[in-house]
Amino acid sequence: MEKYLIQGGKALAGEVHISGAKNAALGILAAAIMTDEEVTIENLPDVSDINALLEAIAGVGAKVDRIDKHTVKINGAGIISTVVDYDYIQRIRASYYLLGALLGKYNRASVAMPGGCKIGSRPIDQHIKGFKALGAKVVTENSMINAEATKLKGSHIFLDMVSVGATINIMLAACLAEGKTIIENVAKEPHIVDVANFLNSMGANIKGAGTDVIRINGVEKLHGSTYSCIPDQIEAGTFMCLAAATKGDITLKNVIPKHLEAITAKLVEIGVDVMEMDDSVRVSCSKRVNSAIVKTRVYPGFPTDMQPQMTVVLAIADGISTINENIWEDRFKYVAELRKMGSVITVEGSTAFVEGQEAFYPAKVEAPDLRAGAALVIAALAADGYSEVTSIEYIERGYEDFDLKLRNLGASIEKVDVSDEKAAQKFRMSVV
Ligand code: EPZ
């Protein structure tokens, strides 16, 4: 187990290269096993969630060749099992995309039931509803979801709520179903479009991804492809909030500014300067920001995955901010940690009231989940003095080389083993 040692209080500045989108890559990797031909995926983020899914994919018998840090070749011809057990689901929840992929390709799949997690209960009833509508018999037994069909048939599906996971999972299964599938009330996130584009590059016939309705004409089979994942909009947003919180000046390279609009708009509203270029964005901030009201919504609204990072920025704003979380029921766990850093935040149900303070105090804090962990690192970098962030394995699930990228922006941050007191002492000595 490792932790970050941080000496904060510097304005961070420079350029940062944004990695491929984790949440797009998870869907794309699952889709890659749906052909018996070779698929090459580029711009893959090198994060532990992706590596865990690749292990799950190899676990069912697909050939997985990591060509380099950001490129993988997958060949699903040798798949020998359609069972994904609890070990994989426990390590990476998105292994459940293999349910849609295997069901679509082999008409059967068994995947361990994913439990709740640190941000909420996370049911998957809409995924199951979609598979059933396509003609699969779905039975949950001994914590395994078993789905089976003689032949999947296209259907008209109306999702009860907008779900990223259900949209991707149903889209996977439906692209090899017989006939036409219409999925209504779908998610519109950039990663939905990316997964659909990838499937189309393999010969699928999917239209409407990025709108409320996806139309799929089933095809007989999919073929090999080479595809590059889109940049990670949440990693980008995290560095944008970092620039705002440390009163820095950061240029993000390899981004799609359109995907960042909700984050950009909120930062501009509170007084941050954001300059958009073709595939880069420069974010700078020289004064205390203003307070704001933030409501998380499905895309193109303000993303829930940016809620903790934006709360950190608003915790040192001038005035009282309101953060309303509308996607997950339990995504304010990090507030207790921010209070250790001097923040004054009250949570009532799904709303946090943030009384902006002049600054953060340095403190020892623990990451409760991926995005909240990144938010606490931002707070520690903004605090003038020595902080520690533990449980960083959550952060490494979704941020590639986070400490390295931060150091390149001028941050004093080091990753050490939690028990390595000597390294911690050495770091403290080096920064005084
Ligand atoms: C995806 O999760 C992301 N994960 C999450 O990012 C992100 O927070 C979320 O979408 C919302 O944008 C991946 O893409 C791997 P949902 P997902 O299905 O697909 C309810 C991160 O930090 N719901 O859109 O699991 C659900 O409880 C992670 O990278 C049902 O009730 O989210 C939630 O309230 C964390 N029944 C809402 O819908 C269902 O069958 C949205 O969930 C499915 C979902």
PDB file of N, CA, C and O and ligand atoms in Angstrom, residues 22-23 26 93-94 96-97 119 121-127 161-166 189 191 304-305 327-329 331 370-371, ligand 1:
ATOM      1  N   LYS A  22     -10.691   6.411 -19.511  1.00  0.00           N
ATOM      2  CA  LYS A  22     -10.881   5.119 -18.834  1.00  0.00           C
ATOM      3  C   LYS A  22     -12.268   4.543 -19.124  1.00  0.00           C
ATOM      4  O   LYS A  22     -12.400   3.376 -19.488  1.00  0.00           O
ATOM      5  N   ASN A  23     -13.303   5.353 -18.934  1.00  0.00           N
ATOM      6  CA  ASN A  23     -14.657   4.804 -19.024  1.00  0.00           C
ATOM      7  C   ASN A  23     -15.077   4.464 -20.453  1.00  0.00           C
ATOM      8  O   ASN A  23     -15.958   3.640 -20.658  1.00  0.00           O
ATOM      9  N   LEU A  26     -13.043   1.019 -21.117  1.00  0.00           N
ATOM     10  CA  LEU A  26     -13.620  -0.188 -20.486  1.00  0.00           C
ATOM     11  C   LEU A  26     -14.669  -0.824 -21.414  1.00  0.00           C
ATOM     12  O   LEU A  26     -14.702  -2.044 -21.598  1.00  0.00           O
ATOM     13  N   ARG A  93     -15.584  -3.451 -11.454  1.00  0.00           N
ATOM     14  CA  ARG A  93     -17.030  -3.548 -11.623  1.00  0.00           C
ATOM     15  C   ARG A  93     -17.428  -3.617 -13.096  1.00  0.00           C
ATOM     16  O   ARG A  93     -18.333  -4.358 -13.487  1.00  0.00           O
ATOM     17  N   ALA A  94     -16.691  -2.853 -13.924  1.00  0.00           N
ATOM     18  CA  ALA A  94     -17.045  -2.798 -15.346  1.00  0.00           C
ATOM     19  C   ALA A  94     -16.783  -4.114 -16.068  1.00  0.00           C
ATOM     20  O   ALA A  94     -17.058  -4.226 -17.266  1.00  0.00           O
ATOM     21  N   TYR A  96     -18.663  -6.228 -15.861  1.00  0.00           N
ATOM     22  CA  TYR A  96     -20.026  -6.610 -16.271  1.00  0.00           C
ATOM     23  C   TYR A  96     -20.315  -6.269 -17.728  1.00  0.00           C
ATOM     24  O   TYR A  96     -21.289  -6.723 -18.300  1.00  0.00           O
ATOM     25  N   TYR A  97     -19.428  -5.473 -18.371  1.00  0.00           N
ATOM     26  CA  TYR A  97     -19.602  -5.265 -19.814  1.00  0.00           C
ATOM     27  C   TYR A  97     -19.380  -6.569 -20.583  1.00  0.00           C
ATOM     28  O   TYR A  97     -19.813  -6.713 -21.718  1.00  0.00           O
ATOM     29  N   ILE A 119     -19.831   4.751  -3.674  1.00  0.00           N
ATOM     30  CA  ILE A 119     -20.576   5.960  -4.038  1.00  0.00           C
ATOM     31  C   ILE A 119     -22.081   5.725  -4.089  1.00  0.00           C
ATOM     32  O   ILE A 119     -22.842   6.645  -4.329  1.00  0.00           O
ATOM     33  N   SER A 121     -25.536   2.421  -4.204  1.00  0.00           N
ATOM     34  CA  SER A 121     -25.926   1.008  -4.274  1.00  0.00           C
ATOM     35  C   SER A 121     -25.716   0.393  -5.666  1.00  0.00           C
ATOM     36  O   SER A 121     -25.502  -0.786  -5.799  1.00  0.00           O
ATOM     37  N   ARG A 122     -25.754   1.158  -6.684  1.00  0.00           N
ATOM     38  CA  ARG A 122     -25.434   0.760  -8.068  1.00  0.00           C
ATOM     39  C   ARG A 122     -26.152  -0.502  -8.569  1.00  0.00           C
ATOM     40  O   ARG A 122     -25.499  -1.493  -8.931  1.00  0.00           O
ATOM     41  N   PRO A 123     -27.477  -0.465  -8.641  1.00  0.00           N
ATOM     42  CA  PRO A 123     -28.201  -1.617  -9.199  1.00  0.00           C
ATOM     43  C   PRO A 123     -27.959  -1.755 -10.707  1.00  0.00           C
ATOM     44  O   PRO A 123     -27.515  -0.801 -11.346  1.00  0.00           O
ATOM     45  N   ILE A 124     -28.239  -2.949 -11.263  1.00  0.00           N
ATOM     46  CA  ILE A 124     -28.073  -3.111 -12.722  1.00  0.00           C
ATOM     47  C   ILE A 124     -29.359  -3.648 -13.372  1.00  0.00           C
ATOM     48  O   ILE A 124     -29.314  -4.335 -14.386  1.00  0.00           O
ATOM     49  N   ASP A 125     -30.499  -3.289 -12.744  1.00  0.00           N
ATOM     50  CA  ASP A 125     -31.781  -3.756 -13.260  1.00  0.00           C
ATOM     51  C   ASP A 125     -32.025  -3.333 -14.719  1.00  0.00           C
ATOM     52  O   ASP A 125     -32.645  -4.071 -15.494  1.00  0.00           O
ATOM     53  N   GLN A 126     -31.508  -2.170 -15.121  1.00  0.00           N
ATOM     54  CA  GLN A 126     -31.763  -1.697 -16.493  1.00  0.00           C
ATOM     55  C   GLN A 126     -30.966  -2.507 -17.519  1.00  0.00           C
ATOM     56  O   GLN A 126     -31.429  -2.721 -18.639  1.00  0.00           O
ATOM     57  N   HIS A 127     -29.784  -2.963 -17.112  1.00  0.00           N
ATOM     58  CA  HIS A 127     -28.989  -3.829 -18.005  1.00  0.00           C
ATOM     59  C   HIS A 127     -29.816  -5.110 -18.261  1.00  0.00           C
ATOM     60  O   HIS A 127     -29.987  -5.548 -19.398  1.00  0.00           O
ATOM     61  N   MET A 161     -34.251   4.883 -16.469  1.00  0.00           N
ATOM     62  CA  MET A 161     -33.410   6.036 -16.126  1.00  0.00           C
ATOM     63  C   MET A 161     -32.191   6.021 -17.022  1.00  0.00           C
ATOM     64  O   MET A 161     -31.853   4.988 -17.600  1.00  0.00           O
ATOM     65  N   VAL A 162     -31.581   7.190 -17.152  1.00  0.00           N
ATOM     66  CA  VAL A 162     -30.424   7.292 -18.036  1.00  0.00           C
ATOM     67  C   VAL A 162     -29.232   6.628 -17.352  1.00  0.00           C
ATOM     68  O   VAL A 162     -28.823   7.038 -16.272  1.00  0.00           O
ATOM     69  N   SER A 163     -28.718   5.577 -17.968  1.00  0.00           N
ATOM     70  CA  SER A 163     -27.602   4.848 -17.368  1.00  0.00           C
ATOM     71  C   SER A 163     -26.502   4.620 -18.404  1.00  0.00           C
ATOM     72  O   SER A 163     -26.755   4.065 -19.482  1.00  0.00           O
ATOM     73  N   VAL A 164     -25.298   5.043 -18.054  1.00  0.00           N
ATOM     74  CA  VAL A 164     -24.132   4.837 -18.926  1.00  0.00           C
ATOM     75  C   VAL A 164     -23.910   3.338 -19.127  1.00  0.00           C
ATOM     76  O   VAL A 164     -23.813   2.839 -20.246  1.00  0.00           O
ATOM     77  N   GLY A 165     -23.841   2.608 -18.003  1.00  0.00           N
ATOM     78  CA  GLY A 165     -23.532   1.181 -18.067  1.00  0.00           C
ATOM     79  C   GLY A 165     -24.576   0.398 -18.844  1.00  0.00           C
ATOM     80  O   GLY A 165     -24.230  -0.452 -19.686  1.00  0.00           O
ATOM     81  N   ALA A 166     -25.863   0.662 -18.584  1.00  0.00           N
ATOM     82  CA  ALA A 166     -26.923  -0.085 -19.276  1.00  0.00           C
ATOM     83  C   ALA A 166     -26.905   0.239 -20.766  1.00  0.00           C
ATOM     84  O   ALA A 166     -27.069  -0.654 -21.609  1.00  0.00           O
ATOM     85  N   GLU A 189     -23.122  10.418 -22.920  1.00  0.00           N
ATOM     86  CA  GLU A 189     -21.742  10.762 -22.589  1.00  0.00           C
ATOM     87  C   GLU A 189     -20.808  10.493 -23.781  1.00  0.00           C
ATOM     88  O   GLU A 189     -21.062   9.575 -24.574  1.00  0.00           O
ATOM     89  N   HIS A 191     -18.207   8.886 -23.893  1.00  0.00           N
ATOM     90  CA  HIS A 191     -17.727   7.493 -23.975  1.00  0.00           C
ATOM     91  C   HIS A 191     -18.754   6.574 -24.614  1.00  0.00           C
ATOM     92  O   HIS A 191     -18.398   5.552 -25.175  1.00  0.00           O
ATOM     93  N   THR A 304     -21.082  14.085 -12.501  1.00  0.00           N
ATOM     94  CA  THR A 304     -20.923  13.649 -11.105  1.00  0.00           C
ATOM     95  C   THR A 304     -19.465  13.302 -10.808  1.00  0.00           C
ATOM     96  O   THR A 304     -18.992  13.487  -9.695  1.00  0.00           O
ATOM     97  N   ASP A 305     -18.740  12.796 -11.821  1.00  0.00           N
ATOM     98  CA  ASP A 305     -17.344  12.409 -11.596  1.00  0.00           C
ATOM     99  C   ASP A 305     -16.427  13.615 -11.389  1.00  0.00           C
ATOM    100  O   ASP A 305     -15.246  13.451 -11.096  1.00  0.00           O
ATOM    101  N   ILE A 327     -26.805  12.068  -9.114  1.00  0.00           N
ATOM    102  CA  ILE A 327     -26.604  10.756  -9.744  1.00  0.00           C
ATOM    103  C   ILE A 327     -26.384   9.657  -8.699  1.00  0.00           C
ATOM    104  O   ILE A 327     -27.012   8.604  -8.750  1.00  0.00           O
ATOM    105  N   TRP A 328     -25.476   9.904  -7.749  1.00  0.00           N
ATOM    106  CA  TRP A 328     -25.151   8.890  -6.735  1.00  0.00           C
ATOM    107  C   TRP A 328     -25.619   9.335  -5.361  1.00  0.00           C
ATOM    108  O   TRP A 328     -25.483  10.512  -5.016  1.00  0.00           O
ATOM    109  N   GLU A 329     -26.116   8.393  -4.554  1.00  0.00           N
ATOM    110  CA  GLU A 329     -26.707   8.781  -3.257  1.00  0.00           C
ATOM    111  C   GLU A 329     -25.671   8.968  -2.158  1.00  0.00           C
ATOM    112  O   GLU A 329     -25.982   9.479  -1.100  1.00  0.00           O
ATOM    113  N   ARG A 331     -22.093  10.252  -2.378  1.00  0.00           N
ATOM    114  CA  ARG A 331     -20.841  10.726  -2.962  1.00  0.00           C
ATOM    115  C   ARG A 331     -20.261  11.937  -2.225  1.00  0.00           C
ATOM    116  O   ARG A 331     -19.534  12.738  -2.801  1.00  0.00           O
ATOM    117  N   LEU A 370     -12.174   6.927  -5.994  1.00  0.00           N
ATOM    118  CA  LEU A 370     -11.324   7.461  -7.064  1.00  0.00           C
ATOM    119  C   LEU A 370     -11.359   8.992  -7.195  1.00  0.00           C
ATOM    120  O   LEU A 370     -10.346   9.673  -7.050  1.00  0.00           O
ATOM    121  N   ARG A 371     -12.531   9.541  -7.508  1.00  0.00           N
ATOM    122  CA  ARG A 371     -12.591  10.985  -7.799  1.00  0.00           C
ATOM    123  C   ARG A 371     -12.377  11.820  -6.543  1.00  0.00           C
ATOM    124  O   ARG A 371     -11.760  12.876  -6.581  1.00  0.00           O
TER     125      ARG A 371
HETATM  126  C1  EPZ B   1     -20.595   5.183 -15.081  1.00  0.00           C
HETATM  127  O1  EPZ B   1     -21.041   4.316 -14.053  1.00  0.00           O
HETATM  128  C2  EPZ B   1     -19.172   5.538 -14.749  1.00  0.00           C
HETATM  129  N1  EPZ B   1     -18.386   4.310 -14.695  1.00  0.00           N
HETATM  130  C3  EPZ B   1     -19.116   6.277 -13.419  1.00  0.00           C
HETATM  131  O2  EPZ B   1     -17.788   6.730 -13.228  1.00  0.00           O
HETATM  132  C4  EPZ B   1     -20.016   7.516 -13.481  1.00  0.00           C
HETATM  133  O3  EPZ B   1     -20.087   8.113 -12.201  1.00  0.00           O
HETATM  134  C5  EPZ B   1     -21.431   7.126 -13.938  1.00  0.00           C
HETATM  135  O4  EPZ B   1     -21.372   6.367 -15.163  1.00  0.00           O
HETATM  136  C6  EPZ B   1     -22.322   8.333 -14.156  1.00  0.00           C
HETATM  137  O5  EPZ B   1     -21.759   9.174 -15.121  1.00  0.00           O
HETATM  138  C7  EPZ B   1     -17.983   3.738 -15.829  1.00  0.00           C
HETATM  139  O6  EPZ B   1     -18.234   4.205 -16.934  1.00  0.00           O
HETATM  140  C8  EPZ B   1     -17.186   2.506 -15.686  1.00  0.00           C
HETATM  141  P1  EPZ B   1     -24.957   4.659 -14.452  1.00  0.00           P
HETATM  142  P2  EPZ B   1     -22.388   3.453 -14.229  1.00  0.00           P
HETATM  143  O7  EPZ B   1     -25.433   3.320 -14.833  1.00  0.00           O
HETATM  144  O8  EPZ B   1     -22.480   3.067 -15.651  1.00  0.00           O
HETATM  145  C9  EPZ B   1     -28.748   4.169 -11.501  1.00  0.00           C
HETATM  146  C10 EPZ B   1     -15.728   6.963 -12.159  1.00  0.00           C
HETATM  147  O9  EPZ B   1     -15.421   7.685 -11.183  1.00  0.00           O
HETATM  148  N2  EPZ B   1     -28.929   2.864 -12.174  1.00  0.00           N
HETATM  149  O10 EPZ B   1     -25.010   5.773 -15.440  1.00  0.00           O
HETATM  150  O11 EPZ B   1     -22.387   2.403 -13.201  1.00  0.00           O
HETATM  151  C11 EPZ B   1     -27.490   4.198 -10.662  1.00  0.00           C
HETATM  152  O12 EPZ B   1     -27.710   3.660  -9.373  1.00  0.00           O
HETATM  153  C12 EPZ B   1     -17.017   6.177 -12.134  1.00  0.00           C
HETATM  154  O13 EPZ B   1     -15.021   6.833 -13.162  1.00  0.00           O
HETATM  155  C13 EPZ B   1     -29.994   2.062 -11.815  1.00  0.00           C
HETATM  156  O14 EPZ B   1     -30.800   2.399 -10.939  1.00  0.00           O
HETATM  157  O15 EPZ B   1     -23.456   4.567 -13.885  1.00  0.00           O
HETATM  158  C14 EPZ B   1     -27.153   5.661 -10.650  1.00  0.00           C
HETATM  159  O16 EPZ B   1     -27.896   6.333  -9.672  1.00  0.00           O
HETATM  160  C15 EPZ B   1     -17.677   6.190 -10.813  1.00  0.00           C
HETATM  161  N3  EPZ B   1     -30.178   0.875 -12.475  1.00  0.00           N
HETATM  162  C16 EPZ B   1     -27.619   6.155 -12.031  1.00  0.00           C
HETATM  163  O17 EPZ B   1     -28.550   5.155 -12.497  1.00  0.00           O
HETATM  164  C17 EPZ B   1     -29.323   0.462 -13.450  1.00  0.00           C
HETATM  165  O18 EPZ B   1     -29.541  -0.627 -14.003  1.00  0.00           O
HETATM  166  C18 EPZ B   1     -26.519   6.297 -13.080  1.00  0.00           C
HETATM  167  O19 EPZ B   1     -25.748   5.103 -13.132  1.00  0.00           O
HETATM  168  C19 EPZ B   1     -28.232   1.267 -13.789  1.00  0.00           C
HETATM  169  C20 EPZ B   1     -28.056   2.471 -13.136  1.00  0.00           C
END
